[in-house]
Amino acid sequence: MNFWQRLTSGFFVIIWLLGTLALPAAYAKTTDSSDQKVAEFSFDGVDYFHRWSKNGQNEFTPKADGDLNRWNDMVTINVLDVVKDGDQLAATANKVLSNYQDHGKVLRTDSKPKIGDHSAEHFIAAVLGDPAFLEAVFARFILVDGAGMVVVYSHRFYGQQVGPAMAVWLKENGIRIDTILMSWKDVPTSVALKSMPQN
């Protein structure tokens, strides 16, 4: 039995308990992407469109998920200009890990050391709970063009009794999303992200 199978086989009770936890920030943003015809990038074979940017945080969703109050899939890319090296990147990953532990259940972590010109990377998978939804998050911490970036793929289920649905989704998609995110080479640059319209 692999990691994801072991995780999801006993995961139903944990997921139900997470429904009582609150996330630190609420999503109260909306966007109208009707003018946007070209996707910013493709992730897992799906085109993602820019929805919202502010203070280095950039949010993208598929065409059908234009309402940021109720989306199913999102890629968030945070540009961290103050993070310039591997030690600062590791410290950032540890802070996010602590936040995820406080607001949900961490499923997996991983770190890849610096090899040659390739900077160290870090990864965290977790499920975060809120009374209205459960959110699976897969976060990759990287250095791109001398700036720290956190690339997060998120998938949500809305409702109070969605633990079983989340467990099934993780069993069917967890390893795949993990692999796609960690090998994704088309992450927009910090320059491209900073040029996007700001809210």
Short mmCIF file of C-alpha atoms in Angstrom, two decimals:
data_model
loop_
_atom_site.label_atom_id
_atom_site.label_comp_id
_atom_site.label_asym_id
_atom_site.label_seq_id
_atom_site.Cartn_x
_atom_site.Cartn_y
_atom_site.Cartn_z
CA MET A 1 0.00 0.00 0.00
CA ASN A 2 1.56 3.33 -1.06
CA PHE A 3 1.59 6.58 0.93
CA TRP A 4 -1.57 8.09 -0.61
CA GLN A 5 -3.53 4.83 -0.20
CA ARG A 6 -2.50 4.57 3.47
CA LEU A 7 -3.36 8.22 3.97
CA THR A 8 -6.82 8.09 2.43
CA SER A 9 -7.81 4.73 3.92
CA GLY A 10 -7.93 6.24 7.42
CA PHE A 11 -8.62 9.77 6.37
CA PHE A 12 -12.42 10.05 6.63
CA VAL A 13 -12.56 10.79 10.38
CA ILE A 14 -9.73 13.33 10.15
CA ILE A 15 -11.47 15.13 7.30
CA TRP A 16 -14.73 15.35 9.25
CA LEU A 17 -12.87 16.88 12.17
CA LEU A 18 -11.22 19.45 9.92
CA GLY A 19 -14.64 20.85 9.01
CA THR A 20 -14.67 22.73 12.31
CA LEU A 21 -11.39 24.55 11.70
CA ALA A 22 -11.27 28.06 10.25
CA LEU A 23 -8.84 29.32 7.63
CA PRO A 24 -7.01 32.52 8.51
CA ALA A 25 -8.30 34.50 5.55
CA ALA A 26 -11.62 34.56 3.74
CA TYR A 27 -11.91 34.85 0.00
CA ALA A 28 -14.21 37.78 -0.68
CA LYS A 29 -12.99 38.69 -4.14
CA THR A 30 -14.83 38.51 -7.41
CA THR A 31 -13.68 38.98 -10.96
CA ASP A 32 -15.17 39.30 -14.39
CA SER A 33 -12.92 37.57 -16.90
CA SER A 34 -15.26 37.97 -19.85
CA ASP A 35 -12.74 40.29 -21.55
CA GLN A 36 -9.86 37.87 -21.12
CA LYS A 37 -9.56 35.55 -24.11
CA VAL A 38 -6.08 34.09 -23.62
CA ALA A 39 -5.08 31.88 -20.71
CA GLU A 40 -1.98 32.81 -18.72
CA PHE A 41 -0.80 29.19 -18.53
CA SER A 42 -1.88 25.57 -18.56
CA PHE A 43 -1.66 23.35 -15.48
CA ASP A 44 -2.62 19.67 -15.51
CA GLY A 45 -3.97 20.12 -19.05
CA VAL A 46 -6.34 22.93 -17.99
CA ASP A 47 -6.05 26.59 -19.04
CA TYR A 48 -5.86 29.06 -16.15
CA PHE A 49 -6.88 32.72 -16.32
CA HIS A 50 -5.68 35.61 -14.19
CA ARG A 51 -8.32 36.62 -11.64
CA TRP A 52 -6.69 38.73 -8.95
CA SER A 53 -3.30 40.17 -7.90
CA LYS A 54 -2.17 42.24 -4.95
CA ASN A 55 1.07 42.60 -2.97
CA GLY A 56 2.79 39.72 -4.74
CA GLN A 57 -0.14 37.30 -4.48
CA ASN A 58 -1.55 36.23 -7.86
CA GLU A 59 -4.61 34.02 -8.31
CA PHE A 60 -5.60 32.02 -11.38
CA THR A 61 -8.58 29.74 -12.01
CA PRO A 62 -9.98 27.80 -14.96
CA LYS A 63 -12.53 29.51 -17.19
CA ALA A 64 -15.49 27.96 -15.34
CA ASP A 65 -14.21 29.16 -11.93
CA GLY A 66 -14.48 32.92 -12.40
CA ASP A 67 -16.26 33.52 -9.07
CA LEU A 68 -13.59 33.80 -6.38
CA ASN A 69 -16.24 33.36 -3.71
CA ARG A 70 -16.92 29.81 -4.91
CA TRP A 71 -14.25 28.13 -7.03
CA ASN A 72 -13.17 24.51 -7.34
CA ASP A 73 -9.59 24.75 -8.64
CA MET A 74 -7.06 27.54 -8.20
CA VAL A 75 -3.37 28.16 -8.74
CA THR A 76 -1.96 30.87 -6.49
CA ILE A 77 1.56 32.17 -7.08
CA ASN A 78 3.13 34.30 -4.38
CA VAL A 79 6.22 36.32 -5.32
CA LEU A 80 8.44 36.87 -2.27
CA ASP A 81 11.04 39.50 -3.19
CA VAL A 82 12.59 39.36 0.28
CA VAL A 83 13.43 35.67 -0.20
CA LYS A 84 16.75 35.57 -2.05
CA ASP A 85 18.47 32.31 -1.08
CA GLY A 86 17.92 28.72 -0.03
CA ASP A 87 18.01 29.44 3.71
CA GLN A 88 15.32 32.12 3.41
CA LEU A 89 13.25 29.82 1.21
CA ALA A 90 13.48 27.02 3.80
CA ALA A 91 12.48 29.45 6.57
CA THR A 92 9.45 30.52 4.51
CA ALA A 93 8.44 26.89 3.93
CA ASN A 94 8.70 26.20 7.66
CA LYS A 95 6.45 29.18 8.47
CA VAL A 96 3.83 27.99 5.98
CA LEU A 97 4.12 24.45 7.37
CA SER A 98 3.42 25.77 10.87
CA ASN A 99 0.39 27.72 9.56
CA TYR A 100 -0.96 24.63 7.80
CA GLN A 101 -0.48 22.58 10.98
CA ASP A 102 -2.46 25.21 12.92
CA HIS A 103 -5.35 25.28 10.42
CA GLY A 104 -5.58 21.77 9.06
CA LYS A 105 -3.84 18.45 8.54
CA VAL A 106 -0.46 18.19 6.82
CA LEU A 107 -0.42 15.18 4.50
CA ARG A 108 3.14 15.23 3.21
CA THR A 109 6.31 17.31 3.10
CA ASP A 110 9.41 16.99 0.96
CA SER A 111 12.61 18.92 0.33
CA LYS A 112 15.03 18.63 -2.56
CA PRO A 113 18.59 19.85 -1.97
CA LYS A 114 20.43 22.29 -4.19
CA ILE A 115 22.15 20.37 -6.99
CA GLY A 116 24.49 22.33 -9.26
CA ASP A 117 22.63 25.32 -10.66
CA HIS A 118 19.26 23.96 -9.53
CA SER A 119 18.15 25.62 -6.27
CA ALA A 120 16.68 23.73 -3.36
CA GLU A 121 12.90 23.24 -3.39
CA HIS A 122 10.32 22.40 -0.74
CA PHE A 123 6.83 20.87 -0.92
CA ILE A 124 3.86 20.69 1.45
CA ALA A 125 0.52 18.96 0.88
CA ALA A 126 -2.27 19.61 3.37
CA VAL A 127 -6.03 19.74 3.86
CA LEU A 128 -7.35 22.96 5.38
CA GLY A 129 -10.77 23.19 6.95
CA ASP A 130 -13.45 25.84 7.20
CA PRO A 131 -17.09 25.43 8.26
CA ALA A 132 -18.15 25.97 4.63
CA PHE A 133 -15.56 23.89 2.74
CA LEU A 134 -12.48 21.67 2.75
CA GLU A 135 -9.46 22.65 0.67
CA ALA A 136 -6.61 20.42 -0.47
CA VAL A 137 -3.43 22.47 -0.98
CA PHE A 138 -0.22 21.45 -2.70
CA ALA A 139 2.51 24.08 -2.20
CA ARG A 140 5.87 24.22 -3.97
CA PHE A 141 8.56 26.61 -2.74
CA ILE A 142 11.13 27.64 -5.37
CA LEU A 143 13.61 30.33 -6.33
CA VAL A 144 12.98 31.80 -9.80
CA ASP A 145 15.19 34.54 -11.22
CA GLY A 146 16.55 35.36 -7.76
CA ALA A 147 13.14 35.69 -6.07
CA GLY A 148 11.31 33.26 -3.82
CA MET A 149 8.01 31.95 -5.10
CA VAL A 150 5.32 29.78 -3.57
CA VAL A 151 3.20 28.01 -6.18
CA VAL A 152 0.01 26.54 -4.69
CA TYR A 153 -2.52 24.33 -6.42
CA SER A 154 -5.79 24.14 -4.44
CA HIS A 155 -8.93 22.05 -4.86
CA ARG A 156 -12.11 22.68 -2.84
CA PHE A 157 -15.24 20.82 -1.83
CA TYR A 158 -18.08 22.95 -0.43
CA GLY A 159 -20.43 21.84 2.32
CA GLN A 160 -20.25 20.42 5.84
CA GLN A 161 -20.16 16.69 5.07
CA VAL A 162 -17.53 16.63 2.33
CA GLY A 163 -14.85 14.60 4.09
CA PRO A 164 -15.56 11.40 2.15
CA ALA A 165 -15.53 13.26 -1.19
CA MET A 166 -12.20 14.88 -0.30
CA ALA A 167 -10.72 11.53 0.72
CA VAL A 168 -11.75 9.96 -2.58
CA TRP A 169 -10.41 12.93 -4.54
CA LEU A 170 -7.06 12.74 -2.72
CA LYS A 171 -6.79 9.01 -3.34
CA GLU A 172 -7.47 9.50 -7.05
CA ASN A 173 -5.48 12.72 -7.59
CA GLY A 174 -2.97 13.31 -4.78
CA ILE A 175 0.08 11.62 -6.30
CA ARG A 176 -0.68 13.01 -9.76
CA ILE A 177 -1.00 16.63 -8.59
CA ASP A 178 2.13 16.26 -6.43
CA THR A 179 4.11 15.02 -9.45
CA ILE A 180 2.74 17.64 -11.86
CA LEU A 181 3.38 20.54 -9.48
CA MET A 182 6.93 19.47 -8.61
CA SER A 183 7.87 19.02 -12.27
CA TRP A 184 5.98 22.06 -13.63
CA LYS A 185 8.43 24.10 -15.71
CA ASP A 186 6.08 26.80 -17.06
CA VAL A 187 5.74 28.80 -13.85
CA PRO A 188 5.32 32.47 -14.86
CA THR A 189 8.32 34.63 -13.99
CA SER A 190 8.15 37.23 -11.22
CA VAL A 191 8.45 39.95 -13.89
CA ALA A 192 5.41 38.59 -15.75
CA LEU A 193 3.43 38.31 -12.53
CA LYS A 194 4.28 41.86 -11.42
CA SER A 195 3.02 43.18 -14.77
CA MET A 196 -0.48 41.80 -14.19
CA PRO A 197 -3.32 44.17 -13.25
CA GLN A 198 -3.37 44.82 -9.50
CA ASN A 199 -6.50 44.95 -7.35
#
